[in-house]
C-alpha cells in the first residue's frame, strides 16, 4: 500500500544541512517526493510503501544533523501522486523569514579528519567547515541566512567549492561559509607594531613563538584571545601583568579530553559537556601537582577549560601544547576585541604578535562558561555556541524587548512563543560595552525580523539599560523589579507560569521600597509578586566601596550584631582606628550607607570574617573562594531567628553571626566555618520556603540570583527542598545571575501586555 505525507518542520533546520539529510534519508528508504525551505522552516512531501515511509519518518526525527533541532513536527495525509524520485526544490522566497539561525560551533569530526589528512585539498586549512559545523551567528549580517548575508560575501567560491555547494549529496551542500585554500580566508602573522611577519606557515611560526614564551593575540570566531603556553610560568605572569588582571582566573584550552584529565579531575558529565558542539568553558577541579602554571588560577580549586572550537585552535594545539591560556582579548572590564584595527590598537601593549585572518567577525561573541553540579550543567555565562538558540515560552504573544540589568548584561527579544536571549554583553557602565549593547539590540531585531511592541527594564533609574528603554518612543515601557525578573526568568526558562515561591539570592537589586534587595522570598508569577520575607537589613558603609571591600560588610554586620563592644577578631586588627571610626559614623548617621537585604553581601562578610578576602578584584570573588574552602562532610550549622508578622517575615542573621564568631574565637578553622555557614544558608532557605508554603499553599519553588551559582549551596539545598515536598525549578541554559534578567523582564512584559489586551 502506498501513502503520501506532508511534513512541516520548524526549529533550527536551515543552514545546518537539513535538506541534504532529508534527501539522503529518502534515497536510503527508497521513497519519492521533495523537500524545500520555506519561511518557517522545512517542508517535506514524501510517498512510498508504508514500511519504507515508516522507516523514513523515524529516521528524519531521530537521526537529525548535529546542529539541527526540531521544535515543531506536523504530519498530514495527502493522496498519492505516484512520485518515485526525490528532489530538493528551490526555496520559497518573498515571505517573511521566521526560520532560526544556528549558533557558531566546533569543527565536526569529518572536517577534523580532512584537516589532518595530507591527501585532502583542505589539509591544514584553518577555515574548513561544512553544514554540520563552523561559524554562523558571528558572521551573519542579515536574514535569510545565505552567503551574501554573511561576512563570507568577501570571498567568491572556486569551481571545486561551488560544485560541493550545489551538490545535494555533499556535506557542503549550501554550507554558506564553504571555503578552501584557493578561494577562502587566509591567516597572517603580524608584529605588535602591525607589520606583517614574513612566513610560509603562519600557524607553525605561531607555535614556535608560543613555545618561546611569547604572548599572541589570536583572532578566533567571536573575538580575539590572548594566548600563552599554560606551562610557562614566567609568561603567564607577564600576561597577568600586561593585562592588569591580578587574580581573575585565565581560561585554558587543550587539544582533547585526554590532555584535560592530566591536570583536572573531570567527571563524565563534565567530559561530555567539554566535547559538545557548543564547546563552553567548563569549570573543572584541579588535580594536584600538575605542570600548569599556578598563576593561571590563583587561590582557586578550579580551572576553566575548553576544547578547540576552530580549525586554527586545532592546528595550534595538536601535538604542541598540553594547554594554552586562552583569555579574552581585552583589558579588564573592556569588551572583547573583535575588529582588526581596533584589536591591534588595543592589544599591542599586551601581545607580542598577532595571528589574524581576513574573515570579518560581524558580531562579538565571548566564550560561554558552564559548571556541572548534581550531574546537571548550568551556564554561568551564555554566549558562543548557545546564542541565538531560543527558549520556548508557555504561550505565544507580542514582540517585546527586555533590556536586562547593568552587570553581566544581556538583552532578550521574543517572537511568537520563542524568546531569544542575546550573548553576554558585559558591564554597561563601560562606554564601549554600552555601544555593543545598542548594536546587539539592532542586530538581533534584524536577524529575528521583529520590531518590539513594548520594552521592559529594571527599576533602577541610573542603569544605562533603563535609560535606553526610556528613550524608546511610541511603545509602552514596563518597569520590572529586579528580583521579580529573576523569578520570571526561572519560570520562563522552565516554561512554567503558575504562582511560585521565588527564593532570590543575589548581590544587589533595587527593591520596590527603595532599599537594595538581595535576600528575598517572593510569591508570584509572570504578572505580579508579593515579598513574603527577606533577610534583615544592614548598612553598606561607602555604598559601592562596600561591594569591593567585603571587610566593610563584615564590620557593618559585626556592629549591627554586637553594638559598641566588638569581639576581638583578627579582622578588626586589619582595619585602622580611623577606618573603624569612619565606618561607625557612616553607619550610625546613615551617611552613604544604603540599607540592603542582600545575601551576596552576607557571603562577602563571612569571607572577610574568616580571614579569606578583605578586598575583591572581581565580582563574586569572595563568595567563590568561601565556597571553595568549605570542608567536606561537615554537618554543623548556625541558628537564625525569624521575626515579623505572618505575611512579612524578616530573617535575623544576628544569631548566625554570634555562633560563627564564637567558632572563630574558639579556633575552629575557616574550612569548617565555611561549611557550617553554607549548611545554615541551606537551612534558612528550606525554613523560608516552609513559611511561604504555609502562608500561600504553594509548593513550587524557583531558585534564582547569582548566589545560586554556588554549587555547594545548590547541592546542599536541593535534596532538602525535595525531601520537604517542594517541586524545585532551577536554571540551566539561562544564567542564575543578572545574565538572565532580560528574559524575566520580557516574560513579565508579555504577561502584562496580554492582560491589557484582554481588558
Ligand atoms: Zn564539518
Ligand atoms: Zn574553494
Ligand atoms: Fe541580580
XYZ file of C-alpha atoms and ligand atoms in Angstrom:
762
model
C 0.000 0.000 0.000
C 1.348 3.458 -0.994
C 0.884 6.531 1.209
C 1.800 10.211 0.781
C 2.549 12.520 3.719
C 3.247 16.211 4.114
C 5.634 17.163 6.935
C 6.173 20.684 8.239
C 9.228 21.072 10.427
C 10.222 24.114 12.474
C 13.238 24.801 14.646
C 16.893 25.186 13.744
C 16.563 23.454 10.365
C 18.111 25.894 7.893
C 21.835 26.257 7.266
C 22.513 23.070 9.199
C 22.397 20.521 6.390
C 18.782 19.519 6.909
C 17.676 19.309 3.264
C 20.595 17.114 2.113
C 19.960 14.985 5.175
C 16.291 14.557 4.176
C 17.377 13.868 0.586
C 19.868 11.180 1.625
C 17.388 9.624 4.034
C 14.748 9.489 1.285
C 17.158 7.680 -1.018
C 18.125 5.252 1.697
C 14.475 4.304 2.275
C 13.531 4.428 -1.409
C 10.740 6.970 -1.112
C 9.762 9.721 -3.586
C 8.806 13.353 -3.089
C 10.578 16.633 -2.372
C 11.933 18.939 0.353
C 12.239 22.727 0.448
C 12.970 25.578 2.824
C 10.116 27.948 3.479
C 9.836 30.980 5.702
C 9.069 28.929 8.810
C 11.450 26.014 8.335
C 11.408 22.938 6.124
C 8.506 21.325 4.232
C 8.687 17.744 3.000
C 6.274 15.739 0.871
C 7.053 12.077 0.684
C 5.409 8.948 -0.679
C 6.122 5.263 -0.869
C 5.143 1.865 0.534
C 4.037 2.027 4.153
C 7.089 0.151 5.547
C 9.555 2.456 3.748
C 7.618 5.530 4.771
C 7.632 4.450 8.418
C 11.408 3.982 8.330
C 11.895 7.362 6.659
C 9.703 9.173 9.195
C 11.508 7.568 12.091
C 14.931 8.458 10.658
C 14.209 12.135 9.974
C 13.133 12.647 13.570
C 15.832 10.685 15.324
C 18.983 10.934 13.175
C 18.960 14.696 12.566
C 22.191 16.612 11.751
C 24.193 17.666 14.835
C 23.362 21.385 14.657
C 19.661 20.907 13.907
C 16.905 20.954 16.478
C 13.203 20.451 15.886
C 10.590 22.461 17.766
C 7.538 21.507 15.655
C 6.924 18.400 13.514
C 3.486 18.290 11.888
C 2.340 15.375 9.767
C -0.692 15.334 7.417
C -2.038 12.890 4.804
C -2.214 13.576 1.060
C -3.448 11.443 -1.845
C -0.507 9.636 -3.527
C 0.588 11.025 -6.921
C 2.875 8.174 -7.935
C 6.090 10.179 -7.420
C 9.079 7.842 -7.054
C 12.125 10.163 -7.264
C 13.143 12.585 -4.534
C 14.259 16.199 -5.192
C 15.462 19.255 -3.304
C 13.320 22.111 -4.569
C 14.241 25.800 -4.691
C 13.378 27.788 -1.562
C 10.159 29.726 -1.482
C 11.061 33.361 -1.225
C 9.171 36.586 -0.783
C 7.744 35.505 2.559
C 8.568 36.778 5.980
C 11.539 34.892 7.373
C 10.882 33.017 10.568
C 13.493 30.300 10.386
C 16.197 30.495 13.008
C 19.931 30.975 12.693
C 22.209 28.410 14.268
C 24.930 29.272 16.795
C 28.646 29.171 15.990
C 30.037 25.721 16.614
C 33.090 23.485 16.733
C 34.921 21.613 13.969
C 32.957 18.408 13.321
C 34.677 15.016 13.255
C 34.500 14.770 9.437
C 36.102 18.183 8.972
C 38.753 17.407 11.582
C 39.675 14.218 9.697
C 40.076 16.213 6.483
C 42.029 18.938 8.287
C 44.733 16.456 9.300
C 44.652 14.337 6.130
C 47.613 15.258 3.867
C 45.709 13.947 0.830
C 42.732 16.248 1.382
C 42.537 19.525 -0.508
C 41.803 21.281 2.783
C 44.775 19.718 4.629
C 45.729 22.209 7.389
C 43.279 24.798 6.038
C 42.295 26.987 9.042
C 38.775 27.777 7.750
C 37.482 24.310 6.936
C 33.754 23.869 7.711
C 30.636 22.126 6.464
C 26.872 22.161 7.028
C 27.435 20.347 10.321
C 29.919 22.797 11.769
C 31.597 26.187 11.613
C 30.718 29.850 12.033
C 27.093 31.028 11.907
C 25.787 33.728 14.234
C 29.071 35.685 14.402
C 29.235 36.117 10.592
C 25.545 36.736 9.820
C 24.782 40.309 8.791
C 21.122 39.896 7.746
C 18.467 37.281 7.031
C 17.747 34.989 5.258
C 20.871 33.012 6.096
C 22.565 32.995 2.675
C 26.177 33.689 1.729
C 25.542 37.319 0.616
C 24.124 37.965 4.099
C 27.294 36.797 5.846
C 30.812 38.203 6.011
C 31.769 35.390 3.572
C 30.398 37.715 0.874
C 34.018 38.952 0.640
C 35.084 35.664 -0.978
C 33.764 34.028 -4.123
C 33.844 30.260 -4.271
C 36.190 28.475 -6.666
C 34.780 25.852 -9.049
C 35.508 22.966 -6.681
C 33.836 24.687 -3.721
C 30.854 25.764 -5.835
C 30.388 22.167 -7.029
C 30.204 20.961 -3.407
C 27.840 23.799 -2.563
C 25.486 22.764 -5.383
C 25.623 19.004 -4.788
C 22.826 17.645 -2.580
C 24.960 14.593 -1.845
C 27.830 16.722 -0.487
C 28.375 17.534 3.179
C 28.892 21.108 1.960
C 25.592 21.452 0.104
C 24.524 25.031 0.815
C 27.206 25.412 3.503
C 27.307 29.221 3.383
C 30.852 29.655 4.800
C 32.245 26.969 2.449
C 35.849 27.778 1.505
C 39.198 26.239 0.611
C 42.842 27.405 0.426
C 42.268 28.547 -3.180
C 39.262 30.779 -2.615
C 38.706 31.394 1.100
C 40.065 33.415 4.015
C 43.740 33.237 4.997
C 45.670 33.721 8.238
C 48.524 36.214 8.606
C 51.027 36.914 11.342
C 51.776 40.492 12.399
C 54.190 42.074 14.834
C 52.894 44.158 17.734
C 53.501 47.200 15.522
C 51.111 45.767 12.910
C 53.885 44.883 10.423
C 53.496 41.581 8.519
C 55.930 38.887 9.661
C 57.146 37.045 6.572
C 56.460 33.303 6.897
C 55.191 30.500 4.654
C 53.317 28.893 7.501
C 51.907 31.453 9.962
C 50.483 28.682 12.159
C 53.738 26.763 12.526
C 55.555 30.044 13.204
C 52.937 30.952 15.829
C 53.511 27.617 17.564
C 57.235 28.375 17.657
C 56.642 31.833 19.111
C 54.304 30.469 21.783
C 56.874 27.831 22.707
C 59.471 30.598 23.094
C 57.222 32.282 25.646
C 55.618 34.986 23.501
C 52.131 36.376 24.041
C 49.975 36.055 20.923
C 46.714 37.798 20.169
C 44.705 35.288 18.146
C 41.637 36.162 16.129
C 39.026 33.484 16.718
C 35.349 33.042 15.981
C 33.677 35.786 18.013
C 36.665 37.910 19.001
C 40.330 37.931 19.946
C 42.044 35.773 22.549
C 45.369 36.357 24.237
C 47.282 33.094 24.227
C 50.350 31.827 26.060
C 51.765 28.409 26.874
C 49.996 27.481 30.127
C 53.025 25.556 31.425
C 55.318 28.572 31.079
C 55.034 30.251 34.476
C 57.023 33.373 33.588
C 54.912 34.076 30.507
C 51.629 33.562 32.342
C 52.847 36.042 34.976
C 53.839 38.510 32.273
C 50.403 38.199 30.658
C 48.783 38.925 34.025
C 50.984 41.970 34.464
C 50.328 43.372 30.995
C 46.612 42.627 31.133
C 46.300 44.351 34.525
C 44.467 41.337 35.851
C 45.641 40.363 39.305
C 43.658 37.317 40.256
C 40.767 36.505 37.973
C 41.366 33.010 36.565
C 42.500 32.579 32.950
C 40.704 30.061 30.740
C 42.645 27.134 29.294
C 42.312 25.249 26.014
C 43.608 21.732 25.430
C 43.549 19.606 22.300
C 41.406 16.817 23.740
C 39.972 15.354 26.939
C 42.992 13.044 27.334
C 45.081 16.162 27.887
C 42.451 17.747 30.157
C 42.305 14.807 32.571
C 46.050 15.030 33.208
C 45.553 18.310 35.094
C 41.890 18.179 36.201
C 39.546 15.722 37.853
C 36.799 15.913 35.234
C 33.688 13.793 35.829
C 31.909 12.005 32.949
C 29.197 14.650 32.664
C 31.860 17.363 32.503
C 33.751 15.467 29.797
C 30.534 15.244 27.781
C 29.950 18.977 28.175
C 33.551 19.784 27.137
C 33.181 17.789 23.931
C 29.697 19.025 22.943
C 29.412 21.125 19.805
C 28.820 24.289 21.897
C 32.324 23.952 23.362
C 31.830 26.067 26.500
C 34.496 26.734 29.087
C 33.779 24.146 31.797
C 34.865 24.665 35.409
C 36.828 21.570 36.454
C 38.514 20.618 39.715
C 42.280 20.967 39.547
C 44.497 17.946 40.041
C 47.321 18.428 42.495
C 50.857 18.525 41.153
C 50.103 19.272 37.508
C 52.526 21.186 35.295
C 50.055 24.006 34.609
C 51.345 27.325 35.963
C 49.981 28.142 39.414
C 49.258 31.720 38.300
C 46.633 30.532 35.780
C 44.018 30.391 38.559
C 45.439 31.670 41.852
C 43.500 30.836 45.054
C 41.161 28.712 43.026
C 40.430 24.994 43.125
C 39.097 25.039 39.584
C 40.388 25.546 36.077
C 38.111 26.889 33.354
C 38.858 24.608 30.406
C 37.604 24.325 26.830
C 38.429 22.209 23.810
C 39.332 23.722 20.402
C 36.384 25.129 18.500
C 38.004 26.498 15.337
C 40.431 24.862 12.907
C 43.026 27.486 13.958
C 42.825 26.192 17.543
C 43.071 22.570 16.372
C 46.177 23.353 14.332
C 47.904 25.287 17.113
C 47.277 22.699 19.810
C 47.614 19.282 18.186
C 50.871 17.634 19.317
C 52.197 21.005 20.526
C 50.883 22.052 23.951
C 49.323 20.411 26.979
C 47.247 23.580 27.279
C 47.243 27.169 26.113
C 45.923 30.016 28.220
C 43.147 31.469 26.061
C 41.839 34.537 27.793
C 39.597 37.098 26.147
C 41.477 39.779 24.257
C 40.759 42.846 26.318
C 41.942 44.847 29.256
C 39.960 44.058 32.402
C 36.392 45.484 32.143
C 36.618 46.323 28.445
C 34.644 44.251 25.943
C 36.443 41.550 23.973
C 38.093 42.980 20.844
C 36.717 41.727 17.532
C 37.545 44.248 14.796
C 41.084 44.020 13.419
C 42.205 47.650 13.560
C 40.599 48.102 16.972
C 42.134 44.881 18.274
C 45.625 45.847 17.187
C 45.285 49.315 18.688
C 44.004 47.971 21.995
C 46.126 44.862 22.343
C 49.516 45.989 21.013
C 50.721 46.735 24.544
C 49.798 43.235 25.671
C 50.544 40.975 22.689
C 53.967 40.381 21.117
C 52.403 39.118 17.871
C 49.012 38.953 16.200
C 47.694 35.881 14.406
C 44.880 37.374 12.370
C 42.726 36.459 9.368
C 40.569 38.206 6.826
C 37.155 36.702 7.575
C 35.313 39.554 9.283
C 33.543 38.979 12.608
C 30.194 40.728 12.405
C 29.035 40.077 15.970
C 31.231 39.917 19.035
C 30.635 36.658 20.953
C 32.525 35.702 24.121
C 33.191 32.164 25.257
C 30.381 30.599 27.287
C 31.101 29.325 30.797
C 29.402 26.289 32.299
C 29.559 24.321 35.504
C 28.144 20.926 36.423
C 26.500 20.325 39.763
C 24.302 17.459 40.811
C 25.055 15.939 37.404
C 23.382 18.869 35.665
C 25.109 21.557 33.602
C 24.306 25.193 34.357
C 25.587 28.120 32.342
C 27.333 30.896 34.247
C 27.805 32.910 31.060
C 25.713 32.187 27.981
C 27.343 33.221 24.723
C 29.125 31.433 21.894
C 27.651 28.053 20.938
C 24.319 28.812 22.613
C 23.274 32.131 21.070
C 20.900 32.587 19.241
C 19.194 29.359 20.345
C 15.772 30.304 21.659
C 13.602 29.312 24.601
C 10.058 28.115 24.061
C 7.687 30.101 26.252
C 4.456 28.741 27.667
C 2.389 30.655 25.111
C 2.602 32.831 22.015
C 2.377 36.617 22.274
C 3.522 40.023 21.042
C 7.140 41.006 20.362
C 8.803 42.553 23.429
C 12.310 43.666 24.295
C 13.881 43.099 27.722
C 16.977 45.262 28.171
C 18.370 43.450 31.219
C 20.190 44.920 34.190
C 23.627 46.557 34.263
C 26.294 43.989 35.153
C 26.511 40.835 33.019
C 24.114 42.497 30.619
C 22.125 40.555 28.040
C 19.044 41.553 26.081
C 16.021 39.444 25.159
C 13.610 39.642 22.216
C 10.515 37.493 21.846
C 8.826 36.317 18.674
C 5.722 34.126 18.765
C 6.289 31.595 21.523
C 10.088 31.929 21.300
C 12.389 34.063 23.436
C 15.878 34.844 22.166
C 18.414 35.905 24.795
C 21.490 37.648 23.392
C 25.098 36.785 24.008
C 26.771 38.080 27.189
C 27.448 41.792 26.652
C 29.200 42.867 29.869
C 29.116 45.761 32.313
C 27.173 48.650 30.767
C 28.999 51.279 32.838
C 31.811 50.873 30.320
C 31.095 53.071 27.273
C 32.276 50.559 24.696
C 30.202 47.833 26.284
C 27.183 50.137 26.098
C 27.831 50.682 22.369
C 27.959 46.907 21.974
C 24.634 46.649 23.874
C 22.983 49.069 21.403
C 24.336 47.266 18.330
C 23.266 43.891 19.741
C 19.678 45.142 20.058
C 19.738 46.423 16.460
C 21.328 43.245 15.125
C 19.003 40.821 16.908
C 15.953 42.790 15.783
C 17.207 42.471 12.231
C 18.119 38.800 12.420
C 14.808 37.899 14.044
C 12.976 40.322 11.757
C 10.954 41.851 14.589
C 10.010 45.276 15.911
C 9.239 45.374 19.647
C 5.736 46.389 20.732
C 6.884 47.029 24.301
C 10.090 47.345 26.272
C 10.819 46.137 29.822
C 13.574 47.482 32.055
C 14.891 47.476 35.626
C 13.525 49.811 38.314
C 16.971 51.306 38.793
C 16.856 54.808 37.242
C 20.646 55.054 36.778
C 21.202 51.861 34.787
C 22.247 52.557 31.194
C 19.753 49.885 30.150
C 16.929 51.781 31.908
C 17.921 54.978 30.111
C 17.966 53.122 26.804
C 14.453 51.768 27.440
C 13.178 55.226 28.345
C 14.481 56.530 25.023
C 12.306 54.045 23.095
C 9.396 56.206 21.954
C 5.915 55.183 20.895
C 5.765 51.862 22.727
C 4.759 51.052 26.312
C 7.534 50.787 28.932
C 7.279 48.222 31.713
C 9.487 48.796 34.748
C 10.205 45.410 36.374
C 11.530 44.884 39.885
C 14.929 43.172 39.697
C 14.128 40.116 41.816
C 10.733 39.641 40.220
C 12.647 39.489 36.914
C 14.923 36.790 38.402
C 11.844 34.767 39.426
C 10.243 35.234 35.986
C 13.494 34.253 34.281
C 13.494 30.927 36.098
C 9.781 30.408 35.311
C 10.298 31.275 31.631
C 13.303 29.001 31.239
C 11.243 26.148 32.642
C 8.158 27.101 30.564
C 6.151 27.491 33.791
C 3.571 30.178 34.510
C 1.898 29.233 37.807
C 2.248 31.037 41.123
C 5.606 30.091 42.582
C 7.734 30.776 45.644
C 10.813 32.621 44.410
C 13.930 32.320 46.548
C 16.039 35.067 45.014
C 19.502 35.458 46.473
C 21.926 37.806 44.737
C 24.241 40.769 45.101
C 22.111 43.856 44.698
C 18.910 44.962 43.004
C 16.665 47.939 43.646
C 13.549 46.989 45.608
C 10.034 48.379 45.261
C 10.514 50.145 48.628
C 13.672 51.998 47.536
C 16.017 49.776 49.566
C 18.546 47.456 47.968
C 17.255 43.894 47.983
C 19.071 40.616 47.506
C 17.911 38.041 50.081
C 14.268 37.620 49.072
C 11.363 35.210 49.458
C 8.828 36.234 46.846
C 5.482 34.768 45.859
C 4.450 35.489 42.318
C 4.024 34.647 38.675
C 4.718 36.466 35.426
C 2.150 39.173 36.230
C 2.974 40.263 39.752
C 4.635 39.321 43.009
C 4.479 39.828 46.782
C 7.506 39.987 49.052
C 6.773 37.455 51.788
C 10.115 37.523 53.560
C 13.665 38.757 53.383
C 16.981 38.909 55.177
C 17.208 41.692 57.746
C 18.702 44.968 56.539
C 22.246 46.114 57.093
C 24.058 49.292 56.021
C 26.726 49.203 53.315
C 29.339 51.687 54.530
C 30.540 53.578 51.463
C 27.935 52.121 49.057
C 29.813 50.655 46.067
C 33.040 50.613 48.093
C 31.401 48.054 50.393
C 30.860 45.802 47.377
C 34.568 45.949 46.509
C 35.611 45.577 50.155
C 33.996 42.635 51.962
C 35.817 43.816 55.140
C 33.460 46.822 55.244
C 30.465 44.486 55.157
C 31.998 42.305 57.866
C 32.386 45.397 60.033
C 28.800 46.504 59.367
C 27.346 43.088 60.326
C 29.509 42.968 63.469
C 28.402 46.432 64.522
C 24.755 45.540 63.939
C 25.165 42.332 65.954
C 27.354 43.455 68.860
C 26.845 47.223 69.122
C 29.699 49.103 70.744
C 31.709 46.183 72.091
C 33.022 44.235 69.142
C 34.535 40.767 69.681
C 38.366 40.598 69.410
C 38.558 39.180 65.877
C 41.652 39.335 63.634
C 39.549 41.269 61.098
C 39.491 44.280 63.420
C 43.274 44.362 63.599
C 43.306 44.628 59.803
C 41.198 47.806 59.972
C 42.863 51.007 61.176
C 41.300 53.001 64.017
C 40.453 55.758 61.514
C 38.721 53.309 59.211
C 36.712 51.854 62.083
C 35.657 55.308 63.230
C 34.725 56.337 59.700
C 32.630 53.177 59.128
C 30.910 53.623 62.514
C 29.995 57.199 61.703
C 28.745 56.381 58.245
C 26.588 53.559 59.589
C 25.202 55.367 62.649
C 24.330 58.527 60.724
C 23.143 56.714 57.577
C 25.732 58.571 55.505
C 26.448 56.924 52.169
C 25.399 53.627 53.730
C 22.415 52.323 51.762
C 20.449 49.591 53.523
C 20.416 46.161 51.956
C 18.906 42.723 52.497
C 21.497 41.257 50.110
C 22.563 37.656 50.570
C 25.681 38.191 48.443
C 26.887 40.780 50.960
C 26.428 38.300 53.807
C 28.649 35.806 51.939
C 31.197 38.599 51.425
C 31.155 39.481 55.125
C 31.721 35.879 56.169
C 34.627 35.576 53.697
C 36.245 38.587 55.375
C 35.468 37.363 58.913
C 37.183 34.014 58.337
C 40.228 35.884 57.007
C 39.851 34.836 53.398
C 39.280 38.038 51.463
C 39.145 41.682 52.625
C 39.095 43.307 49.175
C 37.960 41.694 45.917
C 39.447 42.205 42.490
C 36.431 40.858 40.592
C 32.726 40.464 41.296
C 31.730 37.402 43.287
C 35.337 36.534 44.195
C 34.850 36.410 47.971
C 31.797 34.147 47.811
C 33.511 31.864 45.295
C 36.573 31.482 47.492
C 34.424 30.880 50.553
C 32.627 28.082 48.721
C 35.892 26.521 47.596
C 37.485 26.259 51.021
C 34.459 24.594 52.668
C 35.327 21.378 54.494
C 33.679 18.264 53.091
C 31.352 16.192 55.275
C 30.779 18.917 57.894
C 27.250 18.760 59.318
C 27.157 21.599 61.844
C 25.132 24.737 61.264
C 24.377 28.112 62.845
C 20.944 29.295 64.006
C 18.759 32.019 62.520
C 15.912 33.895 64.183
C 12.779 34.866 62.314
C 10.749 37.938 63.172
C 7.812 39.868 61.849
C 4.170 39.247 61.143
C 2.769 36.227 59.411
C 2.940 37.644 55.891
C 6.230 39.512 56.036
C 8.883 37.637 57.896
C 12.355 39.023 58.459
C 15.278 36.632 58.832
C 17.623 37.834 61.550
C 21.249 36.848 60.916
C 22.490 38.028 64.329
C 22.322 34.577 65.992
C 24.202 33.153 62.993
C 26.940 35.747 63.278
C 27.260 35.260 67.027
C 27.654 31.493 66.665
C 30.072 31.941 63.767
C 32.177 34.439 65.732
C 32.169 32.067 68.743
C 33.545 29.359 66.429
C 36.275 31.683 65.169
C 37.223 32.755 68.690
C 37.356 29.094 69.721
C 39.855 28.453 66.916
C 37.590 26.499 64.543
C 39.262 26.633 61.133
C 37.914 28.614 58.178
C 37.081 25.461 56.188
C 34.685 24.199 58.875
C 33.195 27.635 59.455
C 32.563 27.991 55.728
C 30.873 24.587 55.561
C 28.704 25.379 58.597
C 27.769 28.713 57.081
C 26.712 27.019 53.825
C 24.647 24.490 55.806
C 22.971 27.368 57.636
C 22.066 29.114 54.397
C 20.525 25.902 53.069
C 18.515 25.506 56.298
C 17.427 29.149 56.064
C 16.173 28.593 52.506
C 14.192 25.472 53.436
C 12.703 27.199 56.500
C 11.756 30.255 54.424
C 10.085 28.065 51.808
C 8.088 26.264 54.518
C 6.845 29.621 55.820
C 5.898 30.733 52.307
C 4.073 27.446 51.716
C 2.155 27.863 54.999
C 1.081 31.363 54.006
C 0.173 30.529 50.412
C -0.320 26.788 49.995
C 2.128 26.936 47.080
C 4.762 24.183 46.901
C 6.611 25.082 43.702
C 9.910 26.873 44.348
C 12.160 28.738 41.891
C 15.807 29.318 42.862
C 17.429 32.293 41.134
C 20.017 35.025 41.618
C 23.801 34.888 41.425
C 24.186 33.198 44.830
C 22.719 30.047 43.249
C 25.841 29.671 41.101
C 27.328 28.330 44.315
C 27.483 24.590 43.659
C 27.937 23.667 47.320
C 24.827 25.586 48.349
C 22.850 24.036 45.494
C 23.982 20.519 46.292
C 23.085 21.018 49.941
C 19.717 22.678 49.488
C 18.210 20.791 46.525
C 17.743 17.405 48.237
C 16.466 19.122 51.393
C 13.834 21.072 49.465
C 12.753 17.944 47.599
C 12.565 15.945 50.831
C 10.383 18.696 52.261
C 7.930 18.130 49.393
C 8.766 21.080 47.158
C 8.951 20.979 43.376
C 12.117 22.948 42.593
C 12.805 24.947 39.416
C 16.419 25.868 38.709
C 18.377 27.476 35.891
C 20.382 25.519 33.342
C 20.589 27.302 29.985
C 19.952 30.786 31.388
C 22.440 32.036 33.978
C 21.063 32.383 37.518
C 22.879 35.724 37.734
C 21.906 39.012 36.069
C 22.596 37.462 32.644
C 19.091 36.013 32.986
C 17.297 39.243 33.916
C 16.410 40.233 30.324
C 14.449 37.003 29.795
C 12.480 37.562 33.004
C 11.719 41.151 32.072
C 10.493 40.107 28.627
C 8.290 37.356 30.074
C 6.725 39.826 32.536
C 6.172 42.477 29.843
C 4.419 39.882 27.678
C 2.150 38.852 30.528
C 1.256 42.464 31.327
C 0.691 43.331 27.679
C -1.667 40.404 27.194
C -3.532 41.366 30.377
C -4.012 44.881 28.946
C -5.235 43.451 25.622
C -7.790 41.318 27.446
C -9.300 44.349 29.207
Zn 32.265 19.998 9.468
Zn 37.469 26.911 -2.933
Fe 20.509 40.108 40.416
